[in-house]
PDB file of C-alpha atoms in Angstrom:
ATOM      1  CA  MET A  16      34.292  56.181 -33.361  1.00 35.00           C
ATOM      2  CA  VAL A  17      35.896  54.384 -30.688  1.00 38.00           C
ATOM      3  CA  LEU A  18      33.945  52.092 -28.282  1.00 38.00           C
ATOM      4  CA  SER A  19      34.589  52.081 -24.161  1.00 43.00           C
ATOM      5  CA  ALA A  20      35.213  49.552 -21.723  1.00 41.00           C
ATOM      6  CA  PRO A  21      31.902  48.371 -20.381  1.00 43.00           C
ATOM      7  CA  ARG A  22      31.963  49.927 -16.697  1.00 47.00           C
ATOM      8  CA  PRO A  23      33.155  47.517 -13.786  1.00 44.00           C
ATOM      9  CA  ARG A  24      30.005  47.876 -11.944  1.00 43.00           C
ATOM     10  CA  LEU A  25      27.972  46.606 -15.584  1.00 39.00           C
ATOM     11  CA  LEU A  26      29.909  43.859 -16.063  1.00 40.00           C
ATOM     12  CA  ARG A  27      29.208  42.283 -13.138  1.00 43.00           C
ATOM     13  CA  SER A  28      25.539  43.186 -13.569  1.00 38.00           C
ATOM     14  CA  ILE A  29      26.433  41.633 -17.217  1.00 38.00           C
ATOM     15  CA  CYS A  30      27.470  38.060 -15.205  1.00 45.00           C
ATOM     16  CA  CYS A  31      25.192  38.067 -12.580  1.00 42.00           C
ATOM     17  CA  LEU A  32      22.084  38.038 -15.145  1.00 40.00           C
ATOM     18  CA  GLY A  33      23.474  35.617 -16.764  1.00 44.00           C
ATOM     19  CA  SER A  34      24.243  33.223 -13.694  1.00 45.00           C
ATOM     20  CA  TRP A  35      20.458  33.943 -12.413  1.00 41.00           C
ATOM     21  CA  ALA A  36      19.714  32.740 -15.942  1.00 40.00           C
ATOM     22  CA  ARG A  37      21.630  29.418 -15.868  1.00 45.00           C
ATOM     23  CA  GLN A  38      20.211  29.094 -12.814  1.00 46.00           C
ATOM     24  CA  LEU A  39      16.532  29.779 -13.451  1.00 41.00           C
ATOM     25  CA  GLN A  40      17.196  27.391 -16.447  1.00 43.00           C
ATOM     26  CA  ARG A  41      19.010  24.069 -14.172  1.00 44.00           C
ATOM     27  CA  GLN A  42      15.720  24.835 -11.895  1.00 45.00           C
ATOM     28  CA  SER A  43      13.031  24.784 -14.072  1.00 44.00           C
ATOM     29  CA  SER A  44      14.581  21.657 -16.323  1.00 58.00           C
ATOM     30  CA  GLY A  45      14.527  20.259 -12.772  1.00 80.00           C
ATOM     31  CA  SER A  46      17.524  17.721 -13.507  1.00 85.00           C
ATOM     32  CA  VAL A  47      20.586  17.915 -12.143  1.00 89.00           C
ATOM     33  CA  TYR A  48      23.087  16.760 -15.011  1.00 86.00           C
ATOM     34  CA  SER A  49      23.320  16.374 -18.766  1.00 85.00           C
ATOM     35  CA  SER A  50      25.228  15.537 -20.987  1.00 82.00           C
ATOM     36  CA  ILE A  51      27.877  18.962 -19.886  1.00 86.00           C
ATOM     37  CA  HIS A  52      28.356  16.533 -17.122  1.00 85.00           C
ATOM     38  CA  GLY A  53      30.071  13.049 -18.966  1.00 81.00           C
ATOM     39  CA  PHE A  54      25.488  12.152 -18.563  1.00 84.00           C
ATOM     40  CA  SER A  55      23.063   9.572 -21.505  1.00 86.00           C
ATOM     41  CA  GLN A  56      19.622   9.507 -19.796  1.00 88.00           C
ATOM     42  CA  GLU A  57      19.051   7.092 -22.671  1.00 90.00           C
ATOM     43  CA  GLU A  58      23.129   5.188 -21.766  1.00 92.00           C
ATOM     44  CA  ILE A  59      21.880   4.180 -18.519  1.00 91.00           C
ATOM     45  CA  LYS A  60      18.011   3.480 -18.515  1.00 93.00           C
ATOM     46  CA  GLU A  61      19.137   1.412 -21.651  1.00 93.00           C
ATOM     47  CA  LYS A  62      21.036  -0.269 -19.043  1.00 91.00           C
ATOM     48  CA  LEU A  63      18.242  -0.688 -16.248  1.00 93.00           C
ATOM     49  CA  GLN A  64      15.628  -1.922 -19.218  1.00 93.00           C
ATOM     50  CA  ALA A  65      17.851  -5.016 -18.518  1.00 92.00           C
ATOM     51  CA  PHE A  66      16.419  -5.819 -14.990  1.00 92.00           C
ATOM     52  CA  PRO A  67      12.674  -6.481 -14.493  1.00 94.00           C
ATOM     53  CA  GLY A  68      11.637  -6.145 -11.859  1.00 95.00           C
ATOM     54  CA  GLY A  69       7.693  -4.877 -10.486  1.00 97.00           C
ATOM     55  CA  SER A  70       5.871  -1.292 -11.617  1.00 98.00           C
ATOM     56  CA  ILE A  71       5.602   2.521 -11.027  1.00 98.00           C
ATOM     57  CA  ASP A  72       1.833   2.670 -11.165  1.00 98.00           C
ATOM     58  CA  LEU A  73       0.183   6.585 -11.084  1.00 98.00           C
ATOM     59  CA  LEU A  74      -3.336   7.308 -10.895  1.00 98.00           C
ATOM     60  CA  LYS A  75      -4.753  11.147 -11.406  1.00 98.00           C
ATOM     61  CA  GLN A  76      -7.552  12.069  -9.402  1.00 98.00           C
ATOM     62  CA  ASP A  77      -9.703  14.840 -10.683  1.00 97.00           C
ATOM     63  CA  SER A  78      -9.680  16.368  -7.548  1.00 97.00           C
ATOM     64  CA  GLY A  79      -6.451  17.388  -9.215  1.00 98.00           C
ATOM     65  CA  ILE A  80      -4.411  15.147  -6.262  1.00 98.00           C
ATOM     66  CA  ALA A  81      -1.999  12.150  -7.678  1.00 98.00           C
ATOM     67  CA  VAL A  82      -1.666   8.601  -6.570  1.00 98.00           C
ATOM     68  CA  LEU A  83       2.286   7.801  -7.436  1.00 98.00           C
ATOM     69  CA  THR A  84       2.369   3.511  -6.167  1.00 98.00           C
ATOM     70  CA  ILE A  85       6.256   1.872  -6.043  1.00 98.00           C
ATOM     71  CA  ASN A  86       4.365  -1.374  -6.662  1.00 98.00           C
ATOM     72  CA  ASN A  87       6.570  -4.496  -6.488  1.00 97.00           C
ATOM     73  CA  PRO A  88       5.212  -6.580  -2.888  1.00 97.00           C
ATOM     74  CA  PRO A  89       7.310  -9.340  -3.537  1.00 96.00           C
ATOM     75  CA  ARG A  90      10.418  -7.445  -3.157  1.00 95.00           C
ATOM     76  CA  MET A  91       9.403  -5.455  -0.543  1.00 97.00           C
ATOM     77  CA  ASN A  92       8.627  -2.624  -3.379  1.00 98.00           C
ATOM     78  CA  ALA A  93      12.482  -2.158  -3.984  1.00 97.00           C
ATOM     79  CA  PHE A  94      13.359  -0.584  -7.140  1.00 97.00           C
ATOM     80  CA  SER A  95      13.755  -3.244  -9.758  1.00 96.00           C
ATOM     81  CA  GLY A  96      16.196  -1.438 -13.128  1.00 95.00           C
ATOM     82  CA  THR A  97      13.247  -0.787 -14.891  1.00 96.00           C
ATOM     83  CA  MET A  98      11.400   0.722 -12.293  1.00 97.00           C
ATOM     84  CA  MET A  99      13.624   3.382 -12.038  1.00 97.00           C
ATOM     85  CA  VAL A 100      13.267   4.100 -15.384  1.00 97.00           C
ATOM     86  CA  ASP A 101       9.059   4.279 -15.004  1.00 98.00           C
ATOM     87  CA  LEU A 102       9.767   6.603 -12.105  1.00 98.00           C
ATOM     88  CA  GLU A 103      10.952   8.929 -14.495  1.00 98.00           C
ATOM     89  CA  GLU A 104       8.570   9.125 -16.784  1.00 98.00           C
ATOM     90  CA  LYS A 105       5.746   8.961 -13.973  1.00 98.00           C
ATOM     91  CA  VAL A 106       7.384  12.460 -12.694  1.00 98.00           C
ATOM     92  CA  THR A 107       7.433  13.174 -17.358  1.00 98.00           C
ATOM     93  CA  GLN A 108       3.949  12.968 -16.883  1.00 98.00           C
ATOM     94  CA  LEU A 109       2.930  14.882 -13.800  1.00 98.00           C
ATOM     95  CA  GLU A 110       5.317  17.795 -15.076  1.00 98.00           C
ATOM     96  CA  ASN A 111       3.410  17.750 -17.888  1.00 97.00           C
ATOM     97  CA  TRP A 112      -0.677  17.492 -15.567  1.00 98.00           C
ATOM     98  CA  THR A 113      -2.165  20.547 -16.210  1.00 97.00           C
ATOM     99  CA  ASP A 114      -4.350  20.453 -13.709  1.00 97.00           C
ATOM    100  CA  GLY A 115      -3.017  18.664 -11.111  1.00 98.00           C
ATOM    101  CA  LYS A 116      -2.056  19.955  -7.695  1.00 98.00           C
ATOM    102  CA  GLY A 117      -0.997  17.573  -5.229  1.00 98.00           C
ATOM    103  CA  VAL A 118       0.526  13.945  -5.702  1.00 98.00           C
ATOM    104  CA  ILE A 119       1.171  10.612  -2.504  1.00 98.00           C
ATOM    105  CA  VAL A 120       3.767   8.549  -3.075  1.00 98.00           C
ATOM    106  CA  GLN A 121       2.976   5.572  -1.862  1.00 98.00           C
ATOM    107  CA  GLY A 122       3.862   1.525  -1.468  1.00 98.00           C
ATOM    108  CA  ALA A 123       2.136  -1.165  -2.171  1.00 98.00           C
ATOM    109  CA  ALA A 124       0.505  -3.490   0.079  1.00 96.00           C
ATOM    110  CA  GLN A 125       1.257  -1.575   3.032  1.00 94.00           C
ATOM    111  CA  THR A 126       4.949  -1.397   2.598  1.00 97.00           C
ATOM    112  CA  PHE A 127       6.900   1.873   1.677  1.00 98.00           C
ATOM    113  CA  CYS A 128      10.591   0.975  -0.317  1.00 98.00           C
ATOM    114  CA  SER A 129      13.112  -1.338   0.361  1.00 97.00           C
ATOM    115  CA  GLY A 130      15.954   0.533  -1.798  1.00 95.00           C
ATOM    116  CA  SER A 131      17.182  -0.600  -4.457  1.00 92.00           C
ATOM    117  CA  ASP A 132      17.339  -4.348  -6.187  1.00 89.00           C
ATOM    118  CA  LEU A 133      20.151  -6.754  -5.056  1.00 81.00           C
ATOM    119  CA  ASN A 134      20.265  -8.218  -8.433  1.00 78.00           C
ATOM    120  CA  ALA A 135      20.716  -5.411 -10.226  1.00 75.00           C
ATOM    121  CA  VAL A 136      22.228  -3.616  -7.961  1.00 72.00           C
ATOM    122  CA  ARG A 137      24.821  -6.764  -8.162  1.00 75.00           C
ATOM    123  CA  ALA A 138      24.702  -6.781 -11.903  1.00 74.00           C
ATOM    124  CA  MET A 139      25.913  -3.144 -11.576  1.00 74.00           C
ATOM    125  CA  SER A 140      28.510  -2.976  -8.647  1.00 70.00           C
ATOM    126  CA  ASN A 141      31.785  -1.785 -10.933  1.00 78.00           C
ATOM    127  CA  SER A 142      31.623   1.854 -10.505  1.00 79.00           C
ATOM    128  CA  GLN A 143      31.418   3.420 -13.761  1.00 85.00           C
ATOM    129  CA  ASP A 144      28.102   1.875 -13.724  1.00 84.00           C
ATOM    130  CA  GLY A 145      27.421   3.060  -9.838  1.00 86.00           C
ATOM    131  CA  MET A 146      27.968   5.959 -10.619  1.00 90.00           C
ATOM    132  CA  LYS A 147      25.228   6.536 -13.820  1.00 91.00           C
ATOM    133  CA  MET A 148      22.664   5.022 -12.135  1.00 91.00           C
ATOM    134  CA  CYS A 149      23.534   7.389  -9.149  1.00 93.00           C
ATOM    135  CA  MET A 150      22.912  10.162 -11.656  1.00 94.00           C
ATOM    136  CA  PHE A 151      19.900   9.079 -13.194  1.00 96.00           C
ATOM    137  CA  MET A 152      18.316   8.760  -9.368  1.00 96.00           C
ATOM    138  CA  GLN A 153      18.716  11.892  -8.551  1.00 97.00           C
ATOM    139  CA  ASN A 154      18.039  13.416 -11.470  1.00 97.00           C
ATOM    140  CA  THR A 155      14.876  11.670 -10.744  1.00 98.00           C
ATOM    141  CA  LEU A 156      13.932  12.582  -7.228  1.00 98.00           C
ATOM    142  CA  THR A 157      15.004  15.561  -8.043  1.00 98.00           C
ATOM    143  CA  ARG A 158      12.730  16.852 -10.239  1.00 98.00           C
ATOM    144  CA  LEU A 159       9.993  14.971  -7.804  1.00 98.00           C
ATOM    145  CA  LEU A 160      11.025  16.977  -5.381  1.00 98.00           C
ATOM    146  CA  ARG A 161      10.737  20.149  -7.948  1.00 97.00           C
ATOM    147  CA  LEU A 162       7.305  18.738  -9.457  1.00 98.00           C
ATOM    148  CA  PRO A 163       5.367  21.707  -9.818  1.00 97.00           C
ATOM    149  CA  LEU A 164       2.700  19.952  -7.425  1.00 98.00           C
ATOM    150  CA  ILE A 165       2.847  19.676  -3.412  1.00 98.00           C
ATOM    151  CA  SER A 166       4.178  15.554  -2.471  1.00 98.00           C
ATOM    152  CA  VAL A 167       3.699  13.875   0.152  1.00 98.00           C
ATOM    153  CA  ALA A 168       5.147  10.835   1.387  1.00 98.00           C
ATOM    154  CA  LEU A 169       2.840   8.059   2.862  1.00 98.00           C
ATOM    155  CA  VAL A 170       5.218   5.810   4.614  1.00 98.00           C
ATOM    156  CA  GLU A 171       3.631   2.717   6.302  1.00 98.00           C
ATOM    157  CA  GLY A 172       5.836  -0.486   6.767  1.00 98.00           C
ATOM    158  CA  LYS A 173       9.353   0.058   6.124  1.00 98.00           C
ATOM    159  CA  ALA A 174      11.262   3.055   4.328  1.00 98.00           C
ATOM    160  CA  LEU A 175      14.552   1.362   4.082  1.00 98.00           C
ATOM    161  CA  GLY A 176      18.130   2.878   1.882  1.00 97.00           C
ATOM    162  CA  GLY A 177      16.649   4.194  -0.866  1.00 97.00           C
ATOM    163  CA  GLY A 178      13.029   3.730  -0.218  1.00 98.00           C
ATOM    164  CA  ALA A 179      14.197   6.573   3.037  1.00 98.00           C
ATOM    165  CA  GLU A 180      16.441   9.088   0.192  1.00 98.00           C
ATOM    166  CA  LEU A 181      12.830   8.576  -0.908  1.00 98.00           C
ATOM    167  CA  THR A 182      11.318   9.944   1.527  1.00 98.00           C
ATOM    168  CA  THR A 183      13.303  13.307   1.318  1.00 98.00           C
ATOM    169  CA  ALA A 184      12.363  13.980  -2.192  1.00 98.00           C
ATOM    170  CA  CYS A 185       8.930  14.643  -0.794  1.00 98.00           C
ATOM    171  CA  ASP A 186       7.825  17.870   0.338  1.00 98.00           C
ATOM    172  CA  PHE A 187       6.632  16.079   3.587  1.00 98.00           C
ATOM    173  CA  ARG A 188       6.167  12.575   5.401  1.00 98.00           C
ATOM    174  CA  LEU A 189       3.305  10.939   7.422  1.00 98.00           C
ATOM    175  CA  MET A 190       4.047   8.141   8.585  1.00 98.00           C
ATOM    176  CA  ALA A 191       1.844   5.256  10.753  1.00 97.00           C
ATOM    177  CA  SER A 192       1.727   3.645  13.628  1.00 93.00           C
ATOM    178  CA  GLY A 193       4.752   1.268  13.739  1.00 95.00           C
ATOM    179  CA  SER A 194       6.026   2.494  10.122  1.00 98.00           C
ATOM    180  CA  VAL A 195       9.915   2.597   9.967  1.00 98.00           C
ATOM    181  CA  ILE A 196      12.456   5.588   7.934  1.00 98.00           C
ATOM    182  CA  GLN A 197      15.977   3.811   8.292  1.00 98.00           C
ATOM    183  CA  PHE A 198      18.969   4.496   5.528  1.00 98.00           C
ATOM    184  CA  VAL A 199      20.962   1.233   6.248  1.00 98.00           C
ATOM    185  CA  HIS A 200      23.385   2.637   3.737  1.00 97.00           C
ATOM    186  CA  LYS A 201      26.263   2.658   6.338  1.00 96.00           C
ATOM    187  CA  HIS A 202      25.342  -1.622   6.757  1.00 96.00           C
ATOM    188  CA  MET A 203      25.834  -2.156   2.729  1.00 92.00           C
ATOM    189  CA  GLY A 204      29.362   0.366   2.887  1.00 93.00           C
ATOM    190  CA  LEU A 205      28.071   2.901   1.310  1.00 93.00           C
ATOM    191  CA  VAL A 206      26.467   6.573   1.435  1.00 96.00           C
ATOM    192  CA  PRO A 207      22.732   8.038   0.360  1.00 97.00           C
ATOM    193  CA  GLY A 208      23.485   7.924  -3.839  1.00 95.00           C
ATOM    194  CA  TRP A 209      20.509   9.345  -4.784  1.00 97.00           C
ATOM    195  CA  GLY A 210      20.497  12.802  -3.753  1.00 97.00           C
ATOM    196  CA  GLY A 211      18.889  11.196   0.373  1.00 98.00           C
ATOM    197  CA  ALA A 212      21.904  12.676   2.398  1.00 98.00           C
ATOM    198  CA  ALA A 213      22.091  16.219   1.645  1.00 98.00           C
ATOM    199  CA  ARG A 214      17.708  16.619   0.959  1.00 98.00           C
ATOM    200  CA  LEU A 215      18.166  14.778   4.585  1.00 98.00           C
ATOM    201  CA  VAL A 216      20.359  17.713   5.931  1.00 98.00           C
ATOM    202  CA  GLY A 217      17.720  20.163   4.936  1.00 97.00           C
ATOM    203  CA  ILE A 218      14.295  18.753   6.888  1.00 98.00           C
ATOM    204  CA  VAL A 219      16.184  17.848   9.930  1.00 98.00           C
ATOM    205  CA  GLY A 220      20.000  19.257   9.401  1.00 98.00           C
ATOM    206  CA  SER A 221      23.490  18.758   9.723  1.00 98.00           C
ATOM    207  CA  ARG A 222      23.365  16.888  13.319  1.00 98.00           C
ATOM    208  CA  ASN A 223      20.478  15.167  13.309  1.00 98.00           C
ATOM    209  CA  ALA A 224      20.838  13.696  10.094  1.00 98.00           C
ATOM    210  CA  LEU A 225      24.609  13.001  11.502  1.00 98.00           C
ATOM    211  CA  LYS A 226      23.226  11.102  13.468  1.00 98.00           C
ATOM    212  CA  LEU A 227      20.183   9.587  11.750  1.00 98.00           C
ATOM    213  CA  LEU A 228      22.962   8.919   9.033  1.00 98.00           C
ATOM    214  CA  GLY A 229      26.044   7.459  10.967  1.00 98.00           C
ATOM    215  CA  GLY A 230      23.766   5.780  13.307  1.00 98.00           C
ATOM    216  CA  ALA A 231      21.322   4.241  10.805  1.00 98.00           C
ATOM    217  CA  VAL A 232      19.414   5.111  13.341  1.00 98.00           C
ATOM    218  CA  LYS A 233      15.514   3.201  13.382  1.00 98.00           C
ATOM    219  CA  VAL A 234      12.641   6.440  13.249  1.00 98.00           C
ATOM    220  CA  ASP A 235       9.670   5.172  14.267  1.00 98.00           C
ATOM    221  CA  SER A 236       6.517   7.846  13.570  1.00 97.00           C
ATOM    222  CA  GLU A 237       7.760   9.716  17.052  1.00 97.00           C
ATOM    223  CA  LEU A 238      11.174   9.623  16.695  1.00 98.00           C
ATOM    224  CA  GLY A 239      10.074  11.267  13.185  1.00 98.00           C
ATOM    225  CA  VAL A 240       7.750  14.018  14.650  1.00 98.00           C
ATOM    226  CA  HIS A 241      10.786  14.498  17.322  1.00 98.00           C
ATOM    227  CA  VAL A 242      13.536  15.498  14.958  1.00 98.00           C
ATOM    228  CA  GLY A 243      11.147  17.335  12.051  1.00 98.00           C
ATOM    229  CA  LEU A 244      11.473  13.988   9.566  1.00 98.00           C
ATOM    230  CA  ALA A 245       7.817  13.122  10.402  1.00 98.00           C
ATOM    231  CA  ASP A 246       4.701  15.694   9.599  1.00 98.00           C
ATOM    232  CA  GLY A 247       2.389  13.700  11.147  1.00 97.00           C
ATOM    233  CA  VAL A 248       1.207  10.521  12.415  1.00 97.00           C
ATOM    234  CA  LEU A 249      -1.202   7.766  11.234  1.00 95.00           C
ATOM    235  CA  LYS A 250      -4.434   7.540  12.884  1.00 85.00           C
ATOM    236  CA  VAL A 251      -5.606   3.879  13.764  1.00 73.00           C
ATOM    237  CA  ASP A 252      -9.226   3.343  14.746  1.00 64.00           C
ATOM    238  CA  GLN A 253      -9.282  -0.340  15.210  1.00 55.00           C
ATOM    239  CA  GLU A 254     -12.983   0.680  17.123  1.00 57.00           C
ATOM    240  CA  ALA A 255     -14.611   2.220  13.858  1.00 57.00           C
ATOM    241  CA  GLU A 256     -16.664   0.641  11.774  1.00 57.00           C
ATOM    242  CA  ARG A 257     -15.309   2.470   8.804  1.00 66.00           C
ATOM    243  CA  ALA A 258     -11.895   3.291   9.608  1.00 73.00           C
ATOM    244  CA  GLU A 259     -10.018   5.577   6.920  1.00 85.00           C
ATOM    245  CA  THR A 260      -7.074   3.935   5.460  1.00 94.00           C
ATOM    246  CA  GLY A 261      -3.605   5.448   5.375  1.00 95.00           C
ATOM    247  CA  LEU A 262      -4.006   6.592   1.864  1.00 97.00           C
ATOM    248  CA  GLN A 263      -7.667   8.692   2.543  1.00 96.00           C
ATOM    249  CA  GLN A 264      -5.820  10.393   5.670  1.00 97.00           C
ATOM    250  CA  ALA A 265      -3.421  10.928   3.405  1.00 97.00           C
ATOM    251  CA  GLU A 266      -5.553  12.549   0.807  1.00 98.00           C
ATOM    252  CA  SER A 267      -7.476  13.907   3.301  1.00 97.00           C
ATOM    253  CA  TRP A 268      -4.563  15.438   5.532  1.00 97.00           C
ATOM    254  CA  LEU A 269      -3.223  16.901   1.581  1.00 98.00           C
ATOM    255  CA  SER A 270      -5.893  18.814   0.434  1.00 97.00           C
ATOM    256  CA  GLN A 271      -5.908  21.441   2.762  1.00 97.00           C
ATOM    257  CA  TYR A 272      -3.344  22.702   1.499  1.00 98.00           C
ATOM    258  CA  THR A 273      -4.413  21.762  -2.271  1.00 98.00           C
ATOM    259  CA  LYS A 274      -7.720  23.513  -2.009  1.00 96.00           C
ATOM    260  CA  GLY A 275      -8.273  26.516  -4.529  1.00 96.00           C
ATOM    261  CA  PRO A 276      -6.924  26.496  -8.431  1.00 97.00           C
ATOM    262  CA  ALA A 277      -4.192  24.676  -9.831  1.00 97.00           C
ATOM    263  CA  PRO A 278      -2.474  27.663 -10.874  1.00 97.00           C
ATOM    264  CA  VAL A 279      -2.170  29.053  -7.350  1.00 97.00           C
ATOM    265  CA  ILE A 280      -0.933  26.243  -5.841  1.00 98.00           C
ATOM    266  CA  LYS A 281       1.150  25.346  -8.646  1.00 98.00           C
ATOM    267  CA  ALA A 282       2.761  29.335  -7.999  1.00 98.00           C
ATOM    268  CA  VAL A 283       2.805  28.281  -4.437  1.00 98.00           C
ATOM    269  CA  LYS A 284       5.279  25.378  -4.812  1.00 98.00           C
ATOM    270  CA  LYS A 285       7.077  27.778  -6.999  1.00 97.00           C
ATOM    271  CA  VAL A 286       8.320  30.673  -5.041  1.00 98.00           C
ATOM    272  CA  VAL A 287       8.597  28.441  -2.483  1.00 98.00           C
ATOM    273  CA  LEU A 288      10.846  25.973  -4.328  1.00 96.00           C
ATOM    274  CA  SER A 289      12.903  28.946  -5.938  1.00 96.00           C
ATOM    275  CA  GLY A 290      13.179  31.040  -1.985  1.00 97.00           C
ATOM    276  CA  ARG A 291      14.912  27.343  -0.709  1.00 95.00           C
ATOM    277  CA  GLU A 292      17.165  26.849  -3.920  1.00 94.00           C
ATOM    278  CA  LEU A 293      17.865  30.451  -4.821  1.00 96.00           C
ATOM    279  CA  PRO A 294      19.687  33.473  -3.720  1.00 97.00           C
ATOM    280  CA  LEU A 295      17.347  35.257  -1.849  1.00 97.00           C
ATOM    281  CA  SER A 296      17.688  38.770  -4.793  1.00 97.00           C
ATOM    282  CA  GLU A 297      17.087  35.871  -7.322  1.00 97.00           C
ATOM    283  CA  ALA A 298      14.504  34.227  -5.705  1.00 97.00           C
ATOM    284  CA  LEU A 299      12.908  37.494  -5.102  1.00 97.00           C
ATOM    285  CA  ARG A 300      12.695  38.475  -9.059  1.00 97.00           C
ATOM    286  CA  THR A 301      11.740  34.423  -9.333  1.00 97.00           C
ATOM    287  CA  GLU A 302       8.701  35.611  -6.543  1.00 97.00           C
ATOM    288  CA  LYS A 303       8.393  39.071  -9.212  1.00 97.00           C
ATOM    289  CA  ASP A 304       8.053  36.701 -12.288  1.00 97.00           C
ATOM    290  CA  ILE A 305       5.751  34.351 -10.477  1.00 97.00           C
ATOM    291  CA  PHE A 306       2.977  36.788  -8.708  1.00 97.00           C
ATOM    292  CA  GLY A 307       3.208  38.054 -12.661  1.00 96.00           C
ATOM    293  CA  THR A 308       1.401  35.602 -13.523  1.00 96.00           C
ATOM    294  CA  VAL A 309      -1.557  35.047 -11.397  1.00 97.00           C
ATOM    295  CA  TRP A 310      -2.582  38.545 -10.933  1.00 96.00           C
ATOM    296  CA  GLY A 311      -4.986  39.560 -12.554  1.00 95.00           C
ATOM    297  CA  GLY A 312      -6.272  35.699 -12.721  1.00 95.00           C
ATOM    298  CA  PRO A 313      -8.696  34.275 -12.963  1.00 95.00           C
ATOM    299  CA  ALA A 314      -8.853  32.955  -9.264  1.00 94.00           C
ATOM    300  CA  ASN A 315      -7.460  36.832  -8.184  1.00 95.00           C
ATOM    301  CA  LEU A 316     -10.173  38.510 -10.205  1.00 94.00           C
ATOM    302  CA  GLN A 317     -12.872  36.299  -8.374  1.00 92.00           C
ATOM    303  CA  ALA A 318     -11.465  36.946  -5.191  1.00 91.00           C
ATOM    304  CA  LEU A 319     -11.651  40.640  -5.915  1.00 92.00           C
ATOM    305  CA  ALA A 320     -14.417  40.321  -6.909  1.00 92.00           C
ATOM    306  CA  SER A 321     -16.272  39.046  -3.826  1.00 89.00           C
ATOM    307  CA  LYS A 322     -13.281  41.359  -1.810  1.00 75.00           C
ATOM    308  CA  SER A 323     -13.156  38.172   0.412  1.00 58.00           C
ATOM    309  CA  LYS A 324      -9.989  38.805   1.246  1.00 54.00           C
ATOM    310  CA  HIS A 325     -11.323  40.548   4.840  1.00 53.00           C
ATOM    311  CA  LYS A 326     -14.590  38.517   5.319  1.00 54.00           C
TER     312      LYS A 326
END
């Protein structure tokens, strides 16, 4: 029996299906770089561990909203090498948090983050180590953005350089009055390397991104709202007897988007993520698959039983 060659259309379908599967696999794994790119995560983690200081603190709350705190106040919450490793480990914990719905990223002592600790930067100033650190942080922040949780950066004080890039790895940004987001990379003879430029273009558009990066513009809360970098401004009431803290306001703001069962909130985040990152036809297939995980589920059946849709 002679087997005929596959038809061109069938070949294209097989190729497209393979491409779609690979894209979904990359999206679900979260990371951008792996061993096929010459990247060894364990190797760079070992090098980063040589530069201690500070911590990344994670608090998971019964509300389903976690608080991730960049904690290194003596250095304006700059990332030491161990903090970079710690952040990757905390992101892994959030990826595996079954009951999670949202996460707030903040800095300790009312300062967000001033980027990288210069001690680590100077020690790893050669091109090879710099590229490995870049790949490591791109992986981590991409995974943070791809979490099945709705995330918001609570910006108090200054978010500079890598700290500004960190804000773009969240779904939303809330700015306190007097806070500043500034991509200062140009002043250091650099461009963003943690994925901040690519994410910034998606948030504010290419023209505004070029202005913010090229001019190293100090973005206050008013400008942040104007260009779309900030999604809200925290209210400060000095006369109020029991004024809410920035964290309390952020939790209240985020809770409007995280009400409901965790599987539904996670599904919402996943369909938005696929719509943002995949071509339309592939995003539609992904949406169909995610829809299948909640159709007929407890929340869906309860809603049908109560006939709440048209009330």
